mmCIF file of C-alpha atoms and ligand atoms in Angstrom:
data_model
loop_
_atom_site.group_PDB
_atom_site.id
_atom_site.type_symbol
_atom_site.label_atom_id
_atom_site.label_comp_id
_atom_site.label_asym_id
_atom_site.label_seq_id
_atom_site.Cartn_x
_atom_site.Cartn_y
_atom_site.Cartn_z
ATOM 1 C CA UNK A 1 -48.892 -67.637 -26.629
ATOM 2 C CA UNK A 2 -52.201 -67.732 -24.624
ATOM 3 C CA UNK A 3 -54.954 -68.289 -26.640
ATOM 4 C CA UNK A 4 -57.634 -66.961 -24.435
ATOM 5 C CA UNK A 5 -58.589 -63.321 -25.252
ATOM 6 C CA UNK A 6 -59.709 -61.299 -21.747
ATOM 7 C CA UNK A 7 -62.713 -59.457 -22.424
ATOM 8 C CA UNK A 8 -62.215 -55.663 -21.323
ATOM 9 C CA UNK A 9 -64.861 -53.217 -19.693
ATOM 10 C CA UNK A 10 -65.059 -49.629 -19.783
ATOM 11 C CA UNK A 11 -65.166 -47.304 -22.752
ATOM 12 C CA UNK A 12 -64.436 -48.197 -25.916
ATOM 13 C CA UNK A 13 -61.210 -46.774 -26.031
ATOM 14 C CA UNK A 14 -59.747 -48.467 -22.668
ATOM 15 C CA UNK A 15 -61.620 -51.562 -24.870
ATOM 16 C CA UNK A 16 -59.246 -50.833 -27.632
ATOM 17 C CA UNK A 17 -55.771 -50.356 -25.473
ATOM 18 C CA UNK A 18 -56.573 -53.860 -23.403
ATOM 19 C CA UNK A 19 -57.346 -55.440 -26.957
ATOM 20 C CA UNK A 20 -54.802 -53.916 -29.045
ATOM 21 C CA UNK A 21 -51.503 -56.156 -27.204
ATOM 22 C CA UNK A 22 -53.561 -59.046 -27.105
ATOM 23 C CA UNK A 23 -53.713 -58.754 -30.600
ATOM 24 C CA UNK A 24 -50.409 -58.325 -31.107
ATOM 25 C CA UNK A 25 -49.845 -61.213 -29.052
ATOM 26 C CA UNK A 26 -51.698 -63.316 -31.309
ATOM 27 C CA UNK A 27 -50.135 -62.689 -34.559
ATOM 28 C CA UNK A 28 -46.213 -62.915 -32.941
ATOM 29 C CA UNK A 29 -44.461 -65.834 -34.543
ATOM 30 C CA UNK A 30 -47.308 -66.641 -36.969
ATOM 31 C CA UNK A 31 -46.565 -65.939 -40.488
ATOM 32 C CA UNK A 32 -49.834 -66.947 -41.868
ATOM 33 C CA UNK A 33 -51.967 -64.771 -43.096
ATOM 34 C CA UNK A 34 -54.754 -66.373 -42.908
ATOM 35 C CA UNK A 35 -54.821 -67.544 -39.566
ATOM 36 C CA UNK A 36 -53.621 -64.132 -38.594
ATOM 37 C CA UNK A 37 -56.514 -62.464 -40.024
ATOM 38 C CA UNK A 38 -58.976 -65.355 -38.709
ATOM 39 C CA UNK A 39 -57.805 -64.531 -35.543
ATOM 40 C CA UNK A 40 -58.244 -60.783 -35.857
ATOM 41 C CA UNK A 41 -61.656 -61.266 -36.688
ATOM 42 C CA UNK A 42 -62.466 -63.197 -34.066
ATOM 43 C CA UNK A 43 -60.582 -61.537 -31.244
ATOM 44 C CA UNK A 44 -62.296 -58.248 -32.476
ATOM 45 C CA UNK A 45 -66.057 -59.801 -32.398
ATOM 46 C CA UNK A 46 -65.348 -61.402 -28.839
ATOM 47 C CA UNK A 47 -64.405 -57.883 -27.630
ATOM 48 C CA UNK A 48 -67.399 -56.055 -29.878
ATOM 49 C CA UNK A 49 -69.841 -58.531 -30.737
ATOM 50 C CA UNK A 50 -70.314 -56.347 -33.769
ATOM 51 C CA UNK A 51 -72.776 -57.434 -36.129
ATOM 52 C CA UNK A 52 -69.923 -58.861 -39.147
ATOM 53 C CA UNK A 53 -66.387 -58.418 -38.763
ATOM 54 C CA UNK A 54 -63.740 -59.363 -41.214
ATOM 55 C CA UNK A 55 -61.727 -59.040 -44.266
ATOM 56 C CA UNK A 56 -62.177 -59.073 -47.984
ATOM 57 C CA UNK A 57 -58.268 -59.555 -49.678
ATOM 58 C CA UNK A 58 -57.223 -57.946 -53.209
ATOM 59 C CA UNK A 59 -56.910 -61.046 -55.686
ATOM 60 C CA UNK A 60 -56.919 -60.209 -59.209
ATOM 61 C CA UNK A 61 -57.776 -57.222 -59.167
ATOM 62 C CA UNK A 62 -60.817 -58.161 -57.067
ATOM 63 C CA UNK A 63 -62.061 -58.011 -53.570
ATOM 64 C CA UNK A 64 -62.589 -61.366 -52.068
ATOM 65 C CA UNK A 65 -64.324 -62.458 -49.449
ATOM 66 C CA UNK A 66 -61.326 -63.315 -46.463
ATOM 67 C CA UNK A 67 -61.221 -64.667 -42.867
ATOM 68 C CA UNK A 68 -64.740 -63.031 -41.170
ATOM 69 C CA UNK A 69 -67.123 -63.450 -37.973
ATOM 70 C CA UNK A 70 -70.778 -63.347 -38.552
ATOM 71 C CA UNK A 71 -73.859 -64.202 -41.182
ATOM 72 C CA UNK A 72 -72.747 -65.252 -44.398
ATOM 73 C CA UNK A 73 -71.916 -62.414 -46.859
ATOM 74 C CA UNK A 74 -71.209 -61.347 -50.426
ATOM 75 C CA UNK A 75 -68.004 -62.886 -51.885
ATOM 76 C CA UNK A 76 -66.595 -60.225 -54.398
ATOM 77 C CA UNK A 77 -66.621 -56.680 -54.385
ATOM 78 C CA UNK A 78 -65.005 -54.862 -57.844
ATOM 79 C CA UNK A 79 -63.157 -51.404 -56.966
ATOM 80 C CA UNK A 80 -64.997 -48.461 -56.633
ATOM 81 C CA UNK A 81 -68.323 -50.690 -55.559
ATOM 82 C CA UNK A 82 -69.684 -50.094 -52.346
ATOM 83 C CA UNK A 83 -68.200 -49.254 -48.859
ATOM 84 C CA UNK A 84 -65.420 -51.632 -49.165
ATOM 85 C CA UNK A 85 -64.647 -50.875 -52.801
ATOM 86 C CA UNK A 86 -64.565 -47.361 -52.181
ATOM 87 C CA UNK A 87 -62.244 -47.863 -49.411
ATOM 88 C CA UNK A 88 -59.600 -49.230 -51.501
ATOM 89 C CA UNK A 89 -60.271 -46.809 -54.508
ATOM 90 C CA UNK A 90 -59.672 -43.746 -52.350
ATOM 91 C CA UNK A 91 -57.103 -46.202 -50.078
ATOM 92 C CA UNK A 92 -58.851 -44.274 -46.744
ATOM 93 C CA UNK A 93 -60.724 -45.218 -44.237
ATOM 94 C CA UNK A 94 -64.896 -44.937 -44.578
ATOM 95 C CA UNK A 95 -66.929 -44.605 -42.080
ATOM 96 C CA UNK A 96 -70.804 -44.918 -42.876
ATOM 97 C CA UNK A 97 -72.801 -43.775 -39.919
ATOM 98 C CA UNK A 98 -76.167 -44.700 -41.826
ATOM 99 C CA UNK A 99 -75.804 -47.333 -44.702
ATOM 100 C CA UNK A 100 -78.712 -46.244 -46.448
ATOM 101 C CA UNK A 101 -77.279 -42.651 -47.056
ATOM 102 C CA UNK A 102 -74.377 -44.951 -48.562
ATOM 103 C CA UNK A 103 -74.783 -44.569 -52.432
ATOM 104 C CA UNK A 104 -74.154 -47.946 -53.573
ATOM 105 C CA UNK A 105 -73.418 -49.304 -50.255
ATOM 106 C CA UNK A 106 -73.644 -53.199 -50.675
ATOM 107 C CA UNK A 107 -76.499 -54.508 -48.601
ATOM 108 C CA UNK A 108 -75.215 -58.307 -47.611
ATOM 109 C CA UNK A 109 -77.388 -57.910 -44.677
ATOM 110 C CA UNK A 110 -80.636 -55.954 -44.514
ATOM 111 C CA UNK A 111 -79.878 -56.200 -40.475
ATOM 112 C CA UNK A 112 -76.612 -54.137 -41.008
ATOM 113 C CA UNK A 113 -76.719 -49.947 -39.786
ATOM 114 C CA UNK A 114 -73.757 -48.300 -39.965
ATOM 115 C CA UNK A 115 -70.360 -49.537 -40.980
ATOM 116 C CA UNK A 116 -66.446 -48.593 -40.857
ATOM 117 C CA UNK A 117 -63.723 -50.098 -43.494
ATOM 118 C CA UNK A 118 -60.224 -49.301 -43.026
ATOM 119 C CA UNK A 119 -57.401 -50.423 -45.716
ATOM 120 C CA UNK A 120 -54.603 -52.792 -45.431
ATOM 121 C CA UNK A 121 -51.899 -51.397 -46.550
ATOM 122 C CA UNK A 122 -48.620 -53.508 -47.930
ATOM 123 C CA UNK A 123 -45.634 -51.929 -49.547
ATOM 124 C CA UNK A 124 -48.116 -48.459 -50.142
ATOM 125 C CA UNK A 125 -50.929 -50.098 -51.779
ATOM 126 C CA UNK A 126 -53.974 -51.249 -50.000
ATOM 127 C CA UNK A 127 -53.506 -55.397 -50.166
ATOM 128 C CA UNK A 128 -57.204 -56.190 -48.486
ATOM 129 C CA UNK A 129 -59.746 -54.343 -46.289
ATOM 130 C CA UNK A 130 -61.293 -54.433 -42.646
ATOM 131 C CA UNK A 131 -65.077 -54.154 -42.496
ATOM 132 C CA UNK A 132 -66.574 -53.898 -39.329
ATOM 133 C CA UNK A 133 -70.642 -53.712 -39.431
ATOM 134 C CA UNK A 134 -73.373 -52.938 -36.723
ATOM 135 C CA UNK A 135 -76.653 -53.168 -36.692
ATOM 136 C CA UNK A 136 -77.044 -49.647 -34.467
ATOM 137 C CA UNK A 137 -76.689 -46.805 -36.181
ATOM 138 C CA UNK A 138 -74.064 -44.355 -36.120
ATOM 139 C CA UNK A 139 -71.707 -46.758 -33.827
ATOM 140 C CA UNK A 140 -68.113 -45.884 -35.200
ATOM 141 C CA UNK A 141 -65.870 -42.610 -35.167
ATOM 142 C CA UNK A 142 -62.296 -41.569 -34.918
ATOM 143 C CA UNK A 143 -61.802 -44.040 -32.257
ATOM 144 C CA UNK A 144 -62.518 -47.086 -33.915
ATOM 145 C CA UNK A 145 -60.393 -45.551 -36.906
ATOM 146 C CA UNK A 146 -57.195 -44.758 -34.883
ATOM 147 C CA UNK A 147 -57.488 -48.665 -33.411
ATOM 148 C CA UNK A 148 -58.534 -50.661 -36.365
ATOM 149 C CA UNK A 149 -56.153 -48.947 -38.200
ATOM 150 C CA UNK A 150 -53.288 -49.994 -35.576
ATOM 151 C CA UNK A 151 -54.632 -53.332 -35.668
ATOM 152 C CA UNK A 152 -54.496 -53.515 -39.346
ATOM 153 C CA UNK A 153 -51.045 -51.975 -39.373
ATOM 154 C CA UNK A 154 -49.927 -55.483 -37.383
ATOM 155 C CA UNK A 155 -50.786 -56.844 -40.497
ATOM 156 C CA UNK A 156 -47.546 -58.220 -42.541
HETATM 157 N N1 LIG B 1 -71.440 -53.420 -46.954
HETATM 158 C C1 LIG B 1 -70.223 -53.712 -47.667
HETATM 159 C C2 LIG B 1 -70.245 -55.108 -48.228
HETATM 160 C C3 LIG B 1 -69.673 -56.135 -47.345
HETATM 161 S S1 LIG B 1 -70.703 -56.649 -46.116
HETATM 162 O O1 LIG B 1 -71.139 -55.518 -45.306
HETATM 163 C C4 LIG B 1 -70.047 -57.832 -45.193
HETATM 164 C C5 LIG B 1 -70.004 -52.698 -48.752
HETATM 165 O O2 LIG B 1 -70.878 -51.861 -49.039
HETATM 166 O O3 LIG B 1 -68.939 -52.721 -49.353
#
């Protein structure tokens, strides 16, 4: 496996199809999940540069903070709380095209605009969450859900 990620051009979605086997590539023969979700991260904030990408995992009933790219953020988030808690409640994807028109939305960083965060599903229950922030407003829609959640789905 190559570890060097190329960088795509274009629109976001021709952004998406180049990134989306690389990915894949990346997570073949690793069973980790951590590493796998490291790399994830990572792979999606070389391609991005969103603001904060990365995951917060489902332990005890919890979520925790996981594998992520970008300033330092919160470390638990209960169900039901904020964009990522709400997320998992309603096991959907959110997306957040203004954070301050989020009620509750969990400010980690004031620099942080809009946001999408798509479930990980395992065996039918949501088992952690993406969450992908900008600091532009308004810079996710049904493309980034369709992709992130076929990246997630990758996800074993
Ligand atoms: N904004 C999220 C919290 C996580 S940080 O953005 C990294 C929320 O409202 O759940």
């Amino acid at each position: 496996m190559a570890e060097d990620l190329t960088i795509a051009q274009g629109d976001k979605k021709a952004q998406y199809e180049s990134l989306l086997p690389q990915i894949q590539g990346l997570l073949t023969g690793e069973p980790n999940l951590i590493a796998n979700l490291a790399n994830i991260a990572a792979a999606l904030k070389e391609q991005f540069n969103w603001f904060w990408v990365g995951f917060y995992w489902v332990i005890d009933d919890e979520l925790v903070l996981g594998p992520f790219q970008g300033p330092v953020a919160c470390t638990r988030i209960k169900k039901g709380r904020g964009v990522c808690g709400t997320a998992w409640e309603k096991a959907a994807t959110i997306i957040v095209e203004d954070v301050e028109k989020f009620p509750g939305h969990i400010a980690c960083s004031s620099l942080s605009k809009s946001e999408i965060v798509v479930p990980v599903f395992k065996d039918g229950k949501v088992t952690g969450v993406l969450d992908v922030d900008s600091s532009d407003l308004s810079q996710f829609d049904a493309i980034d859900q369709v992709y992130l959640e076929k990246i997630v789905a990758l996800i074993v």
